[in-house]
Amino acid sequence: MFLWGTATAAYQIEGAADEDGRGPSVWDVFAHEPGRVRDGHTGDVACDHYHRWPEDVALMAGLGVNAYRFSVSWPRVLPSGAGEVNAKGLDFYERLVDALLEKGVQPVPTLFHWDLPQALEERGGWLSRDTAARFADYAAVVAGRLADRVPLWITLNEPFVHMAYGYAMGVHAPGRALLTGALPAAHHQLLGHGLAVRALRAAGAREVAITNNCTPVRPASTEEPDLRAAEAYDILHNRLFLDPVLLGAYPDLSAYPPGMDCVRDGDLEVIAAPIDALGVNYYNPTRIAAPEAGAGLPFADAGLPDHPTTAFGWPIVPDGLRELLTGLKDRYGAALPPIHITENGCSQEDVLTGDGTVEDEGRIAFLRDHIAAMRRAMAEGVDVRGYFVWSLLDNFEWAEGYHQRFGLVHVDYTTQRRTPKASYRWYAEWVRSQNTDT
Ligand code: FCB
């Protein structure tokens, strides 16, 4: 059965930051530091999903989706990252899972969507090898409770973005700006993934996946320097996080200063543990040119000026999804597991009118065109098993705070009132037509 779903993440929707024994995460600390998040927004309350989850499950039932990707908050389950389990935290996810199952919605949990317990950050975060082992322990705790009811598990969300934004550039939590000194955060996340695959299987998980942010990389020209720069970017964004998992080896990182001396014998075997599916988050392609002389990085982002953009300024290139998926198949061949598009969507300047409607035609076109591109890839032989719209609800969009709205459902952050947008009705119709076709 093809999974048609929506996606969210804990810190972006739950709120209840101090409730029922939850510990602080790096995002709580980061968002409360002045100047980090636009307009000082935080996830303290967010969509108040921790209290309003029955209403949100009802919204999913109304949508008719058969799957929901959410993330488990590590500090809600293990307030200090390790050791003592917070029973109330686990109970919350159990109630959610059971309510979803009751409505015929398959729960698809992600174990790490960037909200590392602050206690682990204070011991080095993902720069520390120990965090990988703690992640596997945490995975065992959650799966120990839920693996009997949850068929598909996702270990990490977008380790590239977490490394690049959180550790290299410092625009996301934990706010470190180490440039290529961030590479150990890649290796330790991947090691954590591999150790968690083992732990999940030992706890009875049937299927395990990792979700990567993938982008098709387009060289700005056919000139040699642009081609070389594009290859260097492709290595950093895509291959660094896929080759070790699917092929058991890191790509050639010689375009970058050495930074992977943290890799130990045997690590790659752990990281390459077989997985059952690959989660792919797609937002846009990336066009890359050679850098200016003396630039710190071996590539420069040349932008995609000939395309319309979302409210975020991200280029809208639906066929990039087909290009990405067929490119993955060409690159990895038989080593490529079945794919789930675990995120795809767009932010828009939505307007809630006086009569309580949001006519987000742009989002409808975006989703329709991307689903069509996914289907072209499937017709070209790519095995895609699921598609999840980012996002069910408008939510806390990291460094942008509440400014970017990605939801199928509008959220008024003052009243917490949820209003389904036109795109919600469109997606409900689409999902219904798919279920009657098959
Ligand atoms: C992805 C993140 C997700 C959301 C979307 C817009 O990179 O995984 O949490 O913020 O971007």
XYZ file of C-alpha atoms in Angstrom, residues 6-17 22 42-53 56-57 60 68-71 76 92-93 96 115 390-398 402 407 411 413 416 418:
52
model
C 1.856 14.427 6.197
C 4.894 15.212 8.333
C 5.758 17.281 11.401
C 8.547 17.396 14.009
C 8.405 17.564 17.796
C 10.054 20.907 18.528
C 8.148 22.557 15.684
C 4.664 21.670 16.965
C 4.539 20.264 20.499
C 5.164 23.222 22.824
C 4.759 22.183 26.501
C 8.482 22.704 26.794
C 10.604 17.116 29.662
C 10.650 30.060 20.444
C 9.005 26.639 20.434
C 7.798 27.034 24.047
C 4.166 26.826 22.941
C 4.378 26.251 19.162
C 1.100 24.618 18.013
C 0.420 23.301 21.514
C 0.179 19.873 19.926
C 1.170 18.256 23.234
C -2.302 19.195 24.493
C -4.219 19.428 21.222
C -3.073 16.186 19.626
C -4.680 17.087 15.146
C -5.326 13.362 14.796
C -5.548 13.696 9.744
C 1.793 10.326 9.614
C 5.473 11.102 10.074
C 6.200 12.808 13.393
C 9.283 12.980 15.561
C 10.813 14.289 26.608
C 2.471 10.714 25.342
C 3.840 8.997 22.230
C -0.589 9.349 19.977
C 16.300 18.518 19.335
C 5.540 19.001 4.847
C 3.527 19.922 6.818
C 0.224 19.028 8.434
C 0.216 22.317 10.364
C 1.851 25.712 10.121
C 4.605 25.516 12.719
C 7.864 26.824 14.188
C 10.162 27.038 11.184
C 13.528 26.992 12.993
C 6.600 31.427 12.879
C 0.854 23.765 6.655
C -2.668 27.859 12.779
C -0.804 31.221 17.157
C -4.375 28.016 18.510
C -6.749 25.367 13.281
